[in-house]
Coordinates of C-alpha atoms in Angstrom, one line a residue:
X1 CA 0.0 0.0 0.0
X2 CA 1.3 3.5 -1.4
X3 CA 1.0 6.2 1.5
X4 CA 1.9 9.8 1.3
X5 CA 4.8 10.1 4.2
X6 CA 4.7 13.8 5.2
X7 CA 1.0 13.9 6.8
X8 CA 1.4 12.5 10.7
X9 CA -2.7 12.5 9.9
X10 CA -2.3 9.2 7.5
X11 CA 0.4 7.9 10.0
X12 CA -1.8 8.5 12.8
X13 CA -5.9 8.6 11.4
X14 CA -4.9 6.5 8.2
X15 CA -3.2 3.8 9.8
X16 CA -5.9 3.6 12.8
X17 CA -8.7 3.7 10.5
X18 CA -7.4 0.8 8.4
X19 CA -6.8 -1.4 11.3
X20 CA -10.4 -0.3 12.4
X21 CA -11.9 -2.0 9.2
X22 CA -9.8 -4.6 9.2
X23 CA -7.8 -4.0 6.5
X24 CA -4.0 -5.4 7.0
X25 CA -1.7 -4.8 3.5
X26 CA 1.2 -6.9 3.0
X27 CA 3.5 -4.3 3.8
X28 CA 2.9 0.0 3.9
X29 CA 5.3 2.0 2.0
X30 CA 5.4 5.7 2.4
X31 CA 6.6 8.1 -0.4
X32 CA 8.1 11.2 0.3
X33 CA 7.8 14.6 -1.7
X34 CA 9.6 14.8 -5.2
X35 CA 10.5 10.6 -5.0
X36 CA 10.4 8.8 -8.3
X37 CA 9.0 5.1 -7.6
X38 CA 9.7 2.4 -10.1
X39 CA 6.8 -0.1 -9.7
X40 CA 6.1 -3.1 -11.6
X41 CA 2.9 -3.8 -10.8
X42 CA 0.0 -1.5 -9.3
X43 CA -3.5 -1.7 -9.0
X44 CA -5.4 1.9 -8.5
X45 CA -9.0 2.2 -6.9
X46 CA -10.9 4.9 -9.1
X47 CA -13.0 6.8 -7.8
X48 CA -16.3 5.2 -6.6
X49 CA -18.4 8.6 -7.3
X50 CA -18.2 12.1 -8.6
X51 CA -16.7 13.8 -5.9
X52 CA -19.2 15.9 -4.1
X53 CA -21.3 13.3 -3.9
X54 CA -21.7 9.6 -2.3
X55 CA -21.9 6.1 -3.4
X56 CA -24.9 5.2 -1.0
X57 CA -24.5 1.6 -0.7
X58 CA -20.4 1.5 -0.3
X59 CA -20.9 4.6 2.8
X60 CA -23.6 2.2 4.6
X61 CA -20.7 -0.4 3.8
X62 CA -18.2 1.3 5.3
X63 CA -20.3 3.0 8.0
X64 CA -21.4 -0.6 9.2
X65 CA -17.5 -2.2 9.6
X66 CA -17.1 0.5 11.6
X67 CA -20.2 0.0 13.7
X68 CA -19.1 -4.0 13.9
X69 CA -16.1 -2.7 16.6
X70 CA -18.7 -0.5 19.0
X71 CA -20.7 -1.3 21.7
X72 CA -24.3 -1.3 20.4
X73 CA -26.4 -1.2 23.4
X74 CA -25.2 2.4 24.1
X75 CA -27.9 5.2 24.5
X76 CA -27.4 7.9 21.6
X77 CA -28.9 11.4 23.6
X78 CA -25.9 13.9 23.3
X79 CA -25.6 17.2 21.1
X80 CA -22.6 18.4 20.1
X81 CA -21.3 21.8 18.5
X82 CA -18.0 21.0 17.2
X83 CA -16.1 24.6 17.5
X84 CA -13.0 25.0 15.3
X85 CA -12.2 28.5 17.4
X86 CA -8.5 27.5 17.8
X87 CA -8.4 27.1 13.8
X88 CA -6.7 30.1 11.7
X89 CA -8.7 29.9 9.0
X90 CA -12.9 29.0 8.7
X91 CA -13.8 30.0 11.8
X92 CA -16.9 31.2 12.9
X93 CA -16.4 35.3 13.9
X94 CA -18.8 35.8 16.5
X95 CA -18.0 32.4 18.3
X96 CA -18.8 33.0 21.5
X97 CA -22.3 34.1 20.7
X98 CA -22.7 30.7 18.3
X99 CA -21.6 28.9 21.4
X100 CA -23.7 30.7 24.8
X101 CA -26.5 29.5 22.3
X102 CA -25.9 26.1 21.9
X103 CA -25.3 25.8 25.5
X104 CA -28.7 27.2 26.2
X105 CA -29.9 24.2 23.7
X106 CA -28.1 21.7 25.5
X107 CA -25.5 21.3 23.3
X108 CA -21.5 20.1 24.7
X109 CA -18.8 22.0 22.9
X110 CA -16.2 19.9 21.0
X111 CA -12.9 20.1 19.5
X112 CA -11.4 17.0 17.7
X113 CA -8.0 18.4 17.6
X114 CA -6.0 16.0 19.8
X115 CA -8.9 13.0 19.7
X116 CA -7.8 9.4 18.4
X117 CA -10.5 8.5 16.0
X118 CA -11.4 5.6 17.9
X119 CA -12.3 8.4 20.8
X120 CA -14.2 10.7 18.0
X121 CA -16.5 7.5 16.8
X122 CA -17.2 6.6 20.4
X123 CA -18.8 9.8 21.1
X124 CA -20.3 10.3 17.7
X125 CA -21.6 7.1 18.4
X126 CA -23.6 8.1 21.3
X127 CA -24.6 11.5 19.6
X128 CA -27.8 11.8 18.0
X129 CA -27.8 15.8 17.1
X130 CA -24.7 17.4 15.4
X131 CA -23.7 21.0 14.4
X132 CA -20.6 22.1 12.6
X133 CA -19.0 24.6 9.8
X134 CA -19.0 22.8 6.7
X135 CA -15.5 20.6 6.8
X136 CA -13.6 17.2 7.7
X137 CA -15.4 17.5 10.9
X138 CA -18.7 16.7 9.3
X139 CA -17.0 13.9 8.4
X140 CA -18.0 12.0 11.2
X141 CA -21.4 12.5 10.6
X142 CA -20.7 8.6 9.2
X143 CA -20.4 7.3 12.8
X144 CA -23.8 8.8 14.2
X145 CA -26.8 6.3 15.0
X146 CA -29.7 5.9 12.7
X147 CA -31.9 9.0 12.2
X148 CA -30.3 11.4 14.0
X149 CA -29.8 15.2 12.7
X150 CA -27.5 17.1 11.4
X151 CA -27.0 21.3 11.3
X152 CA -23.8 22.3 8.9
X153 CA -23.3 26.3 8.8
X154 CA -22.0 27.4 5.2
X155 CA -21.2 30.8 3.7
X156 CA -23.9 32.9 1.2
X157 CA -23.9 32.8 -2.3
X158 CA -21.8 30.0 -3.3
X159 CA -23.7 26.3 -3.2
X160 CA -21.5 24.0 -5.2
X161 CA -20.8 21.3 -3.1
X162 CA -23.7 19.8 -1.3
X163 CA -21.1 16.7 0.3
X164 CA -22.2 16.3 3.8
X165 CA -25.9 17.0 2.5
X166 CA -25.4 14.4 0.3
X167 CA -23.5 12.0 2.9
X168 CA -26.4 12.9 5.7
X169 CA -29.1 11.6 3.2
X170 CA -27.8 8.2 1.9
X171 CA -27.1 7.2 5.9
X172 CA -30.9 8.3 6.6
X173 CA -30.2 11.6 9.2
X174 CA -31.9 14.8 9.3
X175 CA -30.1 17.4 7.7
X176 CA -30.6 20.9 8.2
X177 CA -28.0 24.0 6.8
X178 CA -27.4 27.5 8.1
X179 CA -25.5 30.2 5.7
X180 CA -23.6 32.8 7.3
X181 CA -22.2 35.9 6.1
X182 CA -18.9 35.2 4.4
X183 CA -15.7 38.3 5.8
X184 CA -14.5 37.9 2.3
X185 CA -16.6 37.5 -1.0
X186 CA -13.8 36.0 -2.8
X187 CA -13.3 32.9 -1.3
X188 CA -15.2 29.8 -0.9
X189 CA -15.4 28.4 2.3
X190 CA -13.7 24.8 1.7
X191 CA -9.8 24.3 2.4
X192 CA -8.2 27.8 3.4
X193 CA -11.6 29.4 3.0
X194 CA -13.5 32.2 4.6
X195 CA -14.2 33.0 8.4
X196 CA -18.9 33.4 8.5
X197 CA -20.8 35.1 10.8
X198 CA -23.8 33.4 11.9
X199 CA -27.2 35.0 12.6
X200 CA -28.1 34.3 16.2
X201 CA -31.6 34.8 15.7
X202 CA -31.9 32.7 12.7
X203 CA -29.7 29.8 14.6
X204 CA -32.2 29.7 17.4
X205 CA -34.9 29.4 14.9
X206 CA -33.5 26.2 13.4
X207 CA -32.6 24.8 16.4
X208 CA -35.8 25.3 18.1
X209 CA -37.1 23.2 14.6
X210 CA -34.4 20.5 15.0
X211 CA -35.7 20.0 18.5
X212 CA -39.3 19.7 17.3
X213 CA -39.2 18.0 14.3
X214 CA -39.3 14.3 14.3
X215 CA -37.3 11.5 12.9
X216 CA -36.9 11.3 10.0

């Protein structure tokens, strides 16, 4: 197996995620920046999708090998806000008003910076309402049980990828998306994006219909 060897994430995530779903290759070989490889015989995985999007019955797949290492008699009644304050780039600008609210909703304040993934899918695990700025954290939105709801805050004007909408739909959650006023019209919110603001009346609103609506 060909792995990129400067990211500590694929050392760290990568290899704990393969040993998760049970994947063990023969041996893992890691290729640096601006190495020439002479291989004489290599299979490559296309891509199972166009990206953006999901290939429902390969996420369920992957979502359920997951779910084969957890305990499944666990009780799924947190919320969590997953805050990326500490982050330099797409934050959220009037954070600490985003967060007073989700406290007064019940909501626990998150980071994953510093969490194993085994220790980010045992509380996902257990969640069964989940808000975030659209990014990897979402990500995680794979682990949560079956039919619970999902809030992503993007930025205005730009609606091109639709990922964890899509991702949220073929595992059967409730999905629900806030936009927020981008600090810089240029930029898109994905990678390096923009910092939002978030409109705290608006945000109570959907949270009030998040806690009233049913499942779906």
């Amino acid at each position: 197996l060909l792995l990129p060897g400067n990211s500590s994430y694929i050392k760290n995530v990568g290899l704990e995620s393969l040993e998760m779903l049970g994947l063990k290759p023969k041996e893992i070989e890691y290729i640096n920046g601006r190495e020439l490889l002479h291989i004489k015989k290599m299979s490559i995985i296309t891509h199972s999708c166009i990206p953006g999007y999901i290939n429902d019955v390969l996420i369920k797949g992957v979502r359920d090998r997951f779910y084969e290492k957890l305990n499944s008699n666990k009780t799924s009644k947190r919320k969590i806000y997953i805050s990326r304050e500490g982050a330099q780039y797409r934050q959220i600008l009037n954070e600490q008003e985003v967060q007073s609210i989700m406290k007064e909703f019940g909501y626990e304040i998150i980071r994953f910076e510093g969490m194993s993934l085994k220790e980010q899918i045992e509380l996902i695990s257990t969640t069964k309402s989940i808000v975030s700025i659209h990014g990897a954290g979402l990500t995680n939105i794979l682990f949560l049980p079956l039919k619970s709801s999902v809030l992503e805050f993007r930025r205005d004007k730009i609606y091109h990828n639709q990922c964890y909408w899509h991702l949220a739909s073929a595992l059967g959650h409730k999905y629900y998306y806030l936009f927020g006023e981008p600090d810089n019209e240029d930029l898109v919110i994905e990678g390096n994006g923009c910092n939002i603001t978030i409109d705290r009346t608006k945000l109570t609103e959907v949270l009030k219909k998040m806690d009233s609506d049913p499942n779906p």
